[in-house]
Tab-separated table of C-alpha atoms in Angstrom:
chain	number	residue	atom	x	y	z
A	1	MET	CA	23.391	-7.340	60.570
A	2	LEU	CA	25.537	-7.261	58.137
A	3	LYS	CA	23.804	-10.443	56.241
A	4	TYR	CA	20.103	-8.138	55.836
A	5	PHE	CA	22.152	-6.020	54.661
A	6	LEU	CA	23.327	-7.913	52.107
A	7	LEU	CA	20.687	-9.783	51.150
A	8	ASN	CA	19.266	-6.472	50.565
A	9	LEU	CA	20.842	-4.957	48.818
A	10	LEU	CA	21.079	-8.633	46.562
A	11	LEU	CA	17.165	-8.185	46.536
A	12	THR	CA	17.705	-4.657	45.136
A	13	PHE	CA	20.331	-6.180	42.336
A	14	VAL	CA	17.293	-8.248	41.762
A	15	TRP	CA	14.800	-5.714	41.485
A	16	VAL	CA	16.447	-3.352	39.219
A	17	ALA	CA	18.131	-6.469	36.994
A	18	LEU	CA	14.297	-6.573	36.530
A	19	THR	CA	13.463	-3.491	35.412
A	20	GLY	CA	16.563	-3.070	32.891
A	21	GLN	CA	16.463	1.106	34.233
A	22	LEU	CA	19.562	2.196	36.299
A	23	ASN	CA	18.032	5.351	38.701
A	24	TYR	CA	18.665	6.257	41.140
A	25	SER	CA	15.250	6.241	41.584
A	26	ASN	CA	15.004	3.155	40.956
A	27	PHE	CA	17.335	1.841	43.161
A	28	LEU	CA	16.300	3.828	46.008
A	29	PHE	CA	12.442	1.666	44.902
A	30	GLY	CA	14.202	-0.814	45.163
A	31	TYR	CA	16.506	-1.200	48.269
A	32	LEU	CA	13.273	-0.365	49.602
A	33	ALA	CA	10.607	-2.858	48.243
A	34	GLY	CA	13.392	-5.182	49.898
A	35	PHE	CA	14.072	-3.413	53.785
A	36	PHE	CA	9.706	-4.150	53.393
A	37	ILE	CA	9.636	-7.525	52.663
A	38	LEU	CA	13.014	-8.047	54.911
A	39	TRP	CA	10.433	-6.836	57.212
A	40	MET	CA	7.797	-8.364	56.839
A	41	LEU	CA	9.575	-11.777	56.888
A	42	THR	CA	11.554	-11.402	60.022
A	43	ARG	CA	9.232	-9.874	62.316
A	44	HIS	CA	8.761	-12.657	64.706
A	45	SER	CA	12.202	-13.453	65.651
A	46	ASN	CA	14.277	-11.260	68.075
A	47	LEU	CA	15.394	-8.092	68.980
A	48	LYS	CA	18.796	-8.721	68.067
A	49	GLU	CA	18.010	-10.336	64.994
A	50	LYS	CA	16.001	-7.162	63.775
A	51	GLN	CA	18.240	-5.053	65.085
A	52	TYR	CA	18.887	-3.578	61.081
A	53	PHE	CA	15.460	-2.244	60.653
A	54	TYR	CA	16.248	0.113	63.205
A	55	ARG	CA	19.814	1.108	62.173
A	56	VAL	CA	18.509	2.046	58.673
A	57	PRO	CA	16.088	5.059	60.009
A	58	LYS	CA	17.930	5.844	62.751
A	59	ALA	CA	21.183	6.438	60.667
A	60	LEU	CA	19.582	8.558	57.801
A	61	VAL	CA	17.648	10.746	60.602
A	62	PHE	CA	21.374	11.278	61.827
A	63	THR	CA	23.277	11.681	58.645
A	64	MET	CA	19.895	14.770	58.933
A	65	TYR	CA	21.147	15.628	61.666
A	66	PHE	CA	24.235	15.946	61.241
A	67	PHE	CA	23.520	18.091	57.952
A	68	TYR	CA	21.892	21.142	59.909
A	69	ASP	CA	23.616	21.412	62.635
A	70	MET	CA	26.368	22.028	60.017
A	71	MET	CA	24.342	24.203	58.611
A	72	GLU	CA	23.567	25.874	61.517
A	73	ALA	CA	27.746	26.235	62.715
A	74	ASN	CA	28.195	27.267	58.892
A	75	LEU	CA	25.707	30.473	60.070
A	76	ARG	CA	26.630	32.165	62.689
A	77	VAL	CA	30.899	31.344	61.439
A	78	ALA	CA	29.467	33.553	58.128
A	79	LYS	CA	27.941	36.782	60.315
A	80	ASP	CA	31.656	36.326	61.940
A	81	VAL	CA	33.378	36.941	59.630
A	82	ILE	CA	31.214	38.919	57.476
A	83	THR	CA	30.781	41.961	60.589
A	84	PRO	CA	33.390	43.672	61.636
A	85	ASN	CA	34.817	42.686	65.097
A	86	TYR	CA	36.042	39.797	65.703
A	87	ASN	CA	33.503	38.112	68.668
A	88	THR	CA	35.656	34.915	68.433
A	89	THR	CA	36.608	33.506	71.934
A	90	PRO	CA	39.660	30.739	70.880
A	91	GLY	CA	41.238	27.755	72.558
A	92	ILE	CA	42.952	23.844	73.437
A	93	ILE	CA	39.583	21.805	75.536
A	94	LYS	CA	41.042	18.440	76.538
A	95	TYR	CA	37.416	16.152	75.793
A	96	PRO	CA	37.427	13.043	76.721
A	97	LEU	CA	36.570	9.674	74.401
A	98	ASP	CA	33.412	7.368	75.283
A	99	ALA	CA	34.578	6.053	71.584
A	100	LYS	CA	37.308	2.734	72.110
A	101	THR	CA	37.753	1.214	68.658
A	102	ASP	CA	39.544	3.076	65.715
A	103	PHE	CA	36.445	3.572	63.643
A	104	GLU	CA	34.229	4.605	65.906
A	105	ILE	CA	37.015	7.693	66.778
A	106	THR	CA	37.576	8.193	63.023
A	107	MET	CA	34.501	8.213	62.461
A	108	LEU	CA	33.810	11.087	65.372
A	109	THR	CA	36.456	12.772	64.024
A	110	ASN	CA	34.983	12.885	61.467
A	111	ILE	CA	32.310	14.646	62.566
A	112	ILE	CA	33.659	16.552	63.926
A	113	ALA	CA	36.454	18.543	61.680
A	114	LEU	CA	33.243	18.826	58.760
A	115	THR	CA	31.655	21.600	61.458
A	116	PRO	CA	33.065	25.101	61.215
A	117	GLY	CA	34.457	26.213	64.160
A	118	THR	CA	35.974	23.041	66.227
A	119	MET	CA	38.185	20.821	64.987
A	120	VAL	CA	40.493	18.844	66.225
A	121	MET	CA	44.068	18.565	67.241
A	122	ASP	CA	45.876	16.005	68.219
A	123	ILE	CA	45.305	12.616	70.399
A	124	ALA	CA	46.498	11.111	73.254
A	125	ASP	CA	48.461	8.653	72.592
A	126	ASP	CA	46.617	5.670	75.271
A	127	LYS	CA	43.264	7.241	72.949
A	128	SER	CA	41.433	8.261	76.288
A	129	TYR	CA	41.651	12.203	74.470
A	130	LEU	CA	40.756	14.592	72.353
A	131	TYR	CA	42.123	17.739	71.849
A	132	ILE	CA	40.208	19.904	70.310
A	133	HIS	CA	40.344	23.749	69.481
A	134	THR	CA	37.193	25.511	68.995
A	135	MET	CA	36.209	28.819	67.862
A	136	TYR	CA	33.679	29.648	70.811
A	137	LEU	CA	34.476	28.914	73.826
A	138	ARG	CA	32.497	30.606	76.942
A	139	ASN	CA	32.820	28.013	79.410
A	140	LYS	CA	34.656	24.729	79.098
A	141	GLN	CA	32.080	22.146	80.915
A	142	LYS	CA	29.208	23.075	79.521
A	143	PHE	CA	31.369	23.242	75.501
A	144	ILE	CA	31.767	19.156	76.848
A	145	ARG	CA	27.990	18.059	77.634
A	146	ASN	CA	27.191	19.674	74.880
A	147	LEU	CA	29.456	17.829	72.147
A	148	LYS	CA	28.919	14.479	74.260
A	149	ASP	CA	24.725	14.955	74.326
A	150	ARG	CA	24.544	16.352	70.634
A	151	THR	CA	26.657	14.195	68.027
A	152	GLU	CA	28.685	11.601	71.244
A	153	THR	CA	26.124	9.589	71.973
A	154	LYS	CA	23.926	9.257	69.474
A	155	LEU	CA	26.780	7.628	66.435
A	156	LEU	CA	27.804	5.533	69.633
A	157	GLU	CA	24.335	3.820	69.891
A	158	LEU	CA	24.720	4.252	66.375
A	159	LEU	CA	27.372	2.309	66.070
A	160	ARG	CA	28.117	-0.805	68.769
B	1	MET	CA	12.228	24.065	38.154
B	2	THR	CA	15.055	22.192	37.941
B	3	ASP	CA	16.080	26.149	35.806
B	4	ILE	CA	15.276	27.638	39.305
B	5	LEU	CA	16.560	24.259	41.372
B	6	ILE	CA	20.897	25.267	39.819
B	7	MET	CA	20.130	28.679	40.887
B	8	VAL	CA	19.561	28.326	44.169
B	9	LEU	CA	22.084	25.689	44.899
B	10	SER	CA	24.725	27.323	42.745
B	11	THR	CA	24.259	30.719	44.455
B	12	LEU	CA	24.799	28.801	47.593
B	13	GLY	CA	27.913	27.305	46.394
B	14	ALA	CA	28.873	30.738	45.899
B	15	ILE	CA	27.895	32.685	48.527
B	16	PHE	CA	29.819	29.624	50.762
B	17	ILE	CA	33.330	29.721	49.095
B	18	LEU	CA	33.731	33.280	49.176
B	19	ILE	CA	32.278	33.298	53.379
B	20	ALA	CA	35.558	31.731	53.316
B	21	SER	CA	38.100	33.030	51.087
B	22	ILE	CA	36.731	36.279	52.972
B	23	GLY	CA	37.426	34.452	55.871
B	24	ILE	CA	40.892	33.261	54.876
B	25	VAL	CA	42.486	36.792	54.346
B	26	ARG	CA	41.068	38.327	57.428
B	27	MET	CA	40.786	36.128	60.401
B	28	PRO	CA	43.653	36.623	62.954
B	29	ASP	CA	45.366	33.439	63.319
B	30	PHE	CA	46.349	30.450	61.641
B	31	TYR	CA	44.783	27.884	63.537
B	32	THR	CA	40.491	30.215	63.069
B	33	ARG	CA	41.452	30.802	59.750
B	34	LEU	CA	41.709	26.405	58.935
B	35	SER	CA	39.000	26.021	61.139
B	36	ILE	CA	36.489	28.171	58.552
B	37	THR	CA	38.591	27.682	55.842
B	38	ILE	CA	38.695	24.099	54.367
B	39	LYS	CA	34.480	23.323	55.999
B	40	ALA	CA	33.046	26.424	54.414
B	41	ALA	CA	34.599	25.785	50.769
B	42	THR	CA	33.283	22.149	51.099
B	43	LEU	CA	29.940	22.625	51.493
B	44	GLY	CA	29.841	24.892	48.830
B	45	ILE	CA	31.735	23.848	45.884
B	46	GLY	CA	28.982	20.132	46.915
B	47	CYS	CA	26.133	22.326	46.405
B	48	ILE	CA	28.231	23.406	42.959
B	49	LEU	CA	29.065	19.854	42.624
B	50	ALA	CA	24.329	19.061	42.805
B	51	ALA	CA	23.269	21.403	40.385
B	52	ALA	CA	26.032	20.594	37.837
B	53	ALA	CA	24.334	16.365	38.860
B	54	ILE	CA	20.701	18.090	38.909
B	55	HIS	CA	21.588	19.468	34.740
B	56	PHE	CA	23.202	16.550	33.362
B	57	SER	CA	20.901	13.694	35.462
B	58	GLU	CA	22.361	10.611	33.648
B	59	PHE	CA	23.659	8.015	35.715
B	60	SER	CA	27.135	8.304	35.028
B	61	THR	CA	27.506	12.174	35.768
B	62	THR	CA	25.468	11.284	39.273
B	63	THR	CA	28.239	8.423	39.721
B	64	LYS	CA	30.259	10.713	39.386
B	65	VAL	CA	29.391	13.257	40.933
B	66	ILE	CA	29.314	11.134	44.653
B	67	ALA	CA	32.339	10.303	43.876
B	68	ILE	CA	34.180	13.174	43.807
B	69	ILE	CA	31.144	14.823	46.378
B	70	PHE	CA	31.919	11.675	48.886
B	71	PHE	CA	36.514	12.301	48.296
B	72	LEU	CA	36.402	15.011	49.191
B	73	PHE	CA	34.409	14.951	52.531
B	74	ILE	CA	36.132	12.334	53.388
B	75	THR	CA	39.614	13.663	52.945
B	76	SER	CA	39.372	17.050	54.484
B	77	PRO	CA	39.523	16.722	57.500
B	78	VAL	CA	41.735	14.345	57.368
B	79	ALA	CA	43.836	17.172	55.577
B	80	ALA	CA	42.955	19.600	58.694
B	81	PHE	CA	44.018	17.387	61.281
B	82	LEU	CA	47.504	16.812	59.659
B	83	ILE	CA	48.411	20.135	59.259
B	84	ALA	CA	47.126	21.617	62.742
B	85	ARG	CA	49.490	18.658	64.711
B	86	THR	CA	52.436	19.759	62.016
B	87	ALA	CA	51.730	23.440	62.724
B	88	TYR	CA	51.711	22.930	66.643
B	89	ILE	CA	54.777	21.079	65.960
B	90	THR	CA	56.468	23.279	64.485
B	91	GLY	CA	55.282	26.497	66.892
B	92	ILE	CA	52.900	28.409	65.635
B	93	LYS	CA	51.820	30.348	68.166
B	94	LEU	CA	48.160	30.986	68.863
B	95	TRP	CA	46.009	33.919	68.424
B	96	ASP	CA	46.767	36.354	71.656
B	97	LYS	CA	43.304	36.850	73.253
B	98	SER	CA	42.897	32.200	72.997
B	99	ILE	CA	41.201	30.897	76.119
B	100	VAL	CA	42.867	28.767	77.490
B	101	ASP	CA	46.047	25.953	75.792
B	102	GLU	CA	45.608	22.387	77.236
B	103	LEU	CA	47.682	20.970	75.121
B	104	GLN	CA	50.550	23.146	75.996
B	105	ASP	CA	51.540	19.629	78.262
B	106	ARG	CA	51.851	18.083	75.668
B	107	TYR	CA	54.540	19.951	73.825
B	108	ASP	CA	57.265	22.386	75.534
B	109	ASN	CA	56.143	24.789	73.370
B	110	ASN	CA	56.323	28.977	74.666
B	111	ASN	CA	52.073	29.420	73.605
B	112	ASN	CA	52.709	32.028	76.604
B	113	ILE	CA	48.560	31.785	77.279
B	114	PRO	CA	47.240	31.083	80.567
B	115	ASN	CA	45.504	28.438	81.775
B	116	ASN	CA	42.858	28.720	83.370
B	117	ARG	CA	41.336	31.999	82.186
B	118	CYS	CA	38.123	30.048	81.396
B	119	LYS	CA	35.821	29.554	83.421
B	120	GLU	CA	34.747	26.338	85.427
B	121	GLU	CA	31.756	25.715	86.046
C	1	MET	CA	17.865	35.457	31.328
C	2	THR	CA	18.897	31.961	30.554
C	3	VAL	CA	20.535	29.869	33.331
C	4	ASP	CA	23.369	30.300	31.105
C	5	ASP	CA	23.779	34.024	31.596
C	6	TYR	CA	23.366	33.786	35.714
C	7	LEU	CA	26.055	31.375	35.537
C	8	PHE	CA	28.621	32.964	33.354
C	9	TYR	CA	28.249	36.638	34.765
C	10	VAL	CA	27.126	36.269	38.498
C	11	ILE	CA	29.033	33.204	39.275
C	12	MET	CA	31.572	33.028	37.977
C	13	PRO	CA	32.450	36.223	38.595
C	14	ILE	CA	32.212	35.005	42.217
C	15	ILE	CA	34.421	32.886	42.646
C	16	SER	CA	36.829	34.643	40.015
C	17	LEU	CA	37.225	37.658	43.954
C	18	SER	CA	36.978	34.425	46.068
C	19	LEU	CA	40.043	32.770	44.214
C	20	ILE	CA	42.295	36.149	44.301
C	21	PHE	CA	40.883	36.709	48.514
C	22	ILE	CA	42.931	33.061	48.425
C	23	PHE	CA	46.504	33.890	46.103
C	24	ILE	CA	46.356	37.668	48.585
C	25	ARG	CA	47.466	34.751	51.419
C	26	PHE	CA	48.915	33.042	49.353
C	27	LEU	CA	50.771	35.389	49.498
C	28	LYS	CA	51.184	36.300	52.262
C	29	GLY	CA	51.195	33.917	54.115
C	30	PRO	CA	54.152	34.390	57.505
C	31	SER	CA	54.453	30.657	57.078
C	32	VAL	CA	54.662	27.697	55.319
C	33	ALA	CA	52.144	25.867	56.720
C	34	ASP	CA	50.214	29.295	56.042
C	35	ARG	CA	51.202	28.424	52.110
C	36	VAL	CA	49.189	25.302	52.537
C	37	VAL	CA	46.665	25.996	53.400
C	38	ALA	CA	45.873	28.153	51.414
C	39	LEU	CA	46.943	26.424	47.834
C	40	ASP	CA	44.712	23.600	49.196
C	41	LEU	CA	41.961	25.742	49.385
C	42	LEU	CA	43.359	26.871	46.285
C	43	ILE	CA	42.702	23.661	43.923
C	44	THR	CA	39.808	22.587	46.206
C	45	VAL	CA	37.629	25.701	44.733
C	46	GLY	CA	39.044	25.280	41.399
C	47	VAL	CA	37.287	22.188	41.070
C	48	GLY	CA	34.283	24.405	41.900
C	49	VAL	CA	35.290	26.392	38.953
C	50	ILE	CA	35.693	22.586	36.749
C	51	GLY	CA	32.168	22.133	37.637
C	52	LEU	CA	30.487	25.324	36.983
C	53	PHE	CA	32.334	25.691	33.042
C	54	SER	CA	31.665	22.264	32.478
C	55	LEU	CA	27.799	23.205	33.406
C	56	ILE	CA	28.455	26.563	31.355
C	57	ALA	CA	30.179	23.941	28.513
C	58	ASP	CA	27.202	21.441	28.578
C	59	SER	CA	29.286	19.286	28.676
C	60	ALA	CA	29.764	15.924	31.798
C	61	LEU	CA	33.499	15.307	30.145
C	62	PHE	CA	35.238	17.858	33.030
C	63	LEU	CA	33.822	16.511	36.766
C	64	ASP	CA	36.793	13.448	35.505
C	65	VAL	CA	39.897	16.341	35.637
C	66	ALA	CA	37.952	17.534	39.067
C	67	ILE	CA	37.884	13.915	40.359
C	68	ILE	CA	42.002	13.648	40.164
C	69	LEU	CA	42.626	17.546	41.005
C	70	ALA	CA	41.082	16.538	43.882
C	71	LEU	CA	43.262	12.796	44.292
C	72	ILE	CA	46.430	15.812	43.874
C	73	ALA	CA	45.071	17.954	46.405
C	74	PHE	CA	44.625	15.562	49.131
C	75	LEU	CA	48.091	14.434	48.259
C	76	GLY	CA	50.068	17.466	48.180
C	77	THR	CA	48.718	18.257	51.941
C	78	VAL	CA	49.332	15.102	53.296
C	79	ALA	CA	53.255	15.315	51.342
C	80	PHE	CA	53.621	18.746	52.938
C	81	SER	CA	53.158	18.268	56.450
C	82	PHE	CA	55.303	15.205	56.576
C	83	TYR	CA	57.959	16.929	55.100
C	84	LEU	CA	57.128	19.947	58.249
C	85	GLU	CA	57.199	17.983	60.561
C	86	LYS	CA	59.846	15.697	59.461
C	87	ARG	CA	61.836	19.231	58.887
C	88	ASN	CA	61.562	20.196	62.991
C	89	ARG	CA	62.104	16.386	63.577
C	90	ASP	CA	65.962	16.988	61.679
C	91	ASP	CA	66.610	20.169	63.524
């Protein structure tokens, strides 16, 4: 996993040094070319070796999905700010965590905090619960299930 | 073409910043204000800086802009988390119309919000 | 209407107006935490103003200032929240 990433970076730098143009588009092209070459070279090895080549497109899709989600939540909050009445129903709920290590919890917390309307207030001492403040709380079970399906499961299958 | 892109991005950024500032003035309590403002402002500033990167289109400027955006996106959730936790510990109350407060039994604050107004399905 | 005119006469007034709104909350805020959040937002919007000004003035040097300002905003918020928590624990 890490080995292929470093090899890919090395190929990128070789490409940039050979062509001599210091652009972001050139970096991107070098990365894609290196990715393709490594993919072709390892096509006969076992599935565990090839993990990296499935993970990069998945990370890209996840980033896109995250920005789409963030835009949608921003528009909802914007509508609420501009219209005269408050129709928010805020509340703090307890959210059972599936993520185990510190890094996974940090990434999940950052993603929750960056979508407008939700915010992490505290973490339980044994790292098994998050306390989340949310602005649109209609139904507790539904909110928890929604967050788990839409964000946490995808993040964990990307990181593990 | 780049002119139109710069105009669209800067307009988007300005609108997000305006929404954040209106939100910080008229939202009812501290926590809703915090959860609206910091993210909308971060997104708006990301848009404006992206417009600057498109306008200059040099390698060094783009690197600087990416550094600023990355830094803002990493630090603003941490800052929001720290200040929200501190506010709860120092006893700033939630809004009266809040539905449920499950953090109540972790710290002994008297928020006077009943714990079961939320539908449990 | 060129891009510079648009940025100078439309975008800059909108951002200035939002700075005034944030400053109202900074003066009014009932608790210290409100003021800290308003200060953080004020500096963050200041980073945006610097980016916009570097666009108008056509000089990329101002972006260095923006990096330092973003750093200082984060440090200020962390220090204030640490201080508030400490003060609450002491008395």
